[in-house]
Amino acid sequence: MKYSVIDISSSSISMIVADMNDRITEIIFRDRASLTLLHYLDGHDLSQRGIDKLVEAVSVMKDKCVSLGVDVVYLISTAALRAVGNFEEIGAAILNRTGLPVNAVDGQTEAYCDFIANRFYNAYESAVLLDIGGASVEICDLSADDRSGMQSIDFGILTLHNKFVEKIQPDAEEAKRIKKYVARKLDKANVPGEGRFATVVMVGAAALALYDLYAEYTDASIENGERSMQYKKFKKLVEHLLTGRDRSKLILDVAPEKLYSVGIAAVIAKAVFRRFGAKELLVSDRGVKEGYLQLVTEGKASASYYDFAKEEAVILPTKEAEGLPEKGADKGVSSKGQAAVQAAKKLSAKSGGDAAKRRGRPPKEGKDAAKRRGRPPKKGKEKVEKSAENTAANKESTQE
């Protein structure tokens, strides 16, 4: 059985594909495409152009699922769409044009998924998880048994860029203002100070980009399967990303898609590291998608999904699952997701009733048409006979 989770975030759309056999899950494919939705905001709403770009990106990811033989796919949205005013319209457009229902993930759930995917790091001394996203920052105490040590704070790379950075990358003065702002936010959220955590585990695309820059800048390498950074060397990297003459060349050589964001991510990371007085800095390649998949496949949470065998969305019955749906939501999807489903049904009714089941391809011909993934339907018997007659006639004409 193959599963996929597609995640719509603030600066990209990403996916994982996992093969599950005998309850053992193996990630067999990862992909990510840049898509900064904040560039398409019209006030608090996502513009029609932005909706079209998002639908197109989801369709591309879905086609990759088809080529990889995926059985079930979950589409989730994290911080990217939480504050967007027209979420219902967006979710309806995606469902109507791709068949995939959107599961809206709130901040606490996002933090919990990060925790589930990385809790094996609790073997390290006083470990804390840090996820620096485009519109939110998640911090999780990996030694906690419940969710009391999980926080989602309402600022991120893109919000800080819009607030403080005039050009593409922050300069030293802008970085100072960002650090003060981050410190105030951490204080307000009652994030623990020095002495509480010794190991910081970073997750997410920004963290992986930071490690790649660190490895290039310091000639570091992955040892024993771990991406580890020394704090003193990391500080020098941050300084270089703010004031170095060739900082843009370094980013363009290593992580060009993060030109706008990696400098801010470095400033946030350094501020958090200093606050904790951490001894060890690690970077994990597991995050929200892996944690989400683990919860739903273990039956600890319910969520809507797309079934490739049935070629339609499956909206699950009401179930109070561990963490994923918001309280009071119906059918295993968040209240925002439910509204999107209802909006899509209205659009589907206007367009003939089957739009939500399609993948953007023409509808099947006839009741008994074979179920296929992108291949043309077989010709009927009469069409085949007629084609044969035409071919024979052409041969006779040629011979004459």
GROMACS .gro file of C-alpha atoms in nm, residues 6 24-25 122 155 157-158 171 201 211 214 218 256 265 270 296 303 318 342 359 366 368-370 380:
model
   25
    6ILE     CA    1   0.102   1.672  -0.006
   24ILE     CA    2   0.669  -0.068   0.843
   25THR     CA    3   0.663   0.265   0.662
  122ASN     CA    4   1.426   1.257   2.304
  155PHE     CA    5   0.535   3.484   1.295
  157ILE     CA    6   1.011   3.404   0.757
  158LEU     CA    7   0.776   3.567   0.510
  171ASP     CA    8   2.120   4.371   0.626
  201VAL     CA    9   1.652   1.979   1.650
  211TYR     CA   10   2.246   2.298   0.688
  214TYR     CA   11   2.663   2.543   0.669
  218THR     CA   12   3.251   2.501   0.679
  256PRO     CA   13   1.882   2.944  -0.485
  265ALA     CA   14   1.572   3.185   0.896
  270LYS     CA   15   2.042   3.203   1.611
  296VAL     CA   16  -0.360   0.860   1.013
  303ALA     CA   17  -0.870   1.288   0.769
  318THR     CA   18  -1.727   1.196   1.223
  342GLN     CA   19  -1.966   2.226   0.093
  359ARG     CA   20  -0.848   1.518  -1.232
  366GLY     CA   21  -2.014   0.541  -2.095
  368ASP     CA   22  -1.880   0.066  -1.824
  369ALA     CA   23  -1.568   0.255  -1.926
  370ALA     CA   24  -1.255   0.103  -1.772
  380GLY     CA   25  -1.618   0.018  -2.820
   0.00000   0.00000   0.00000
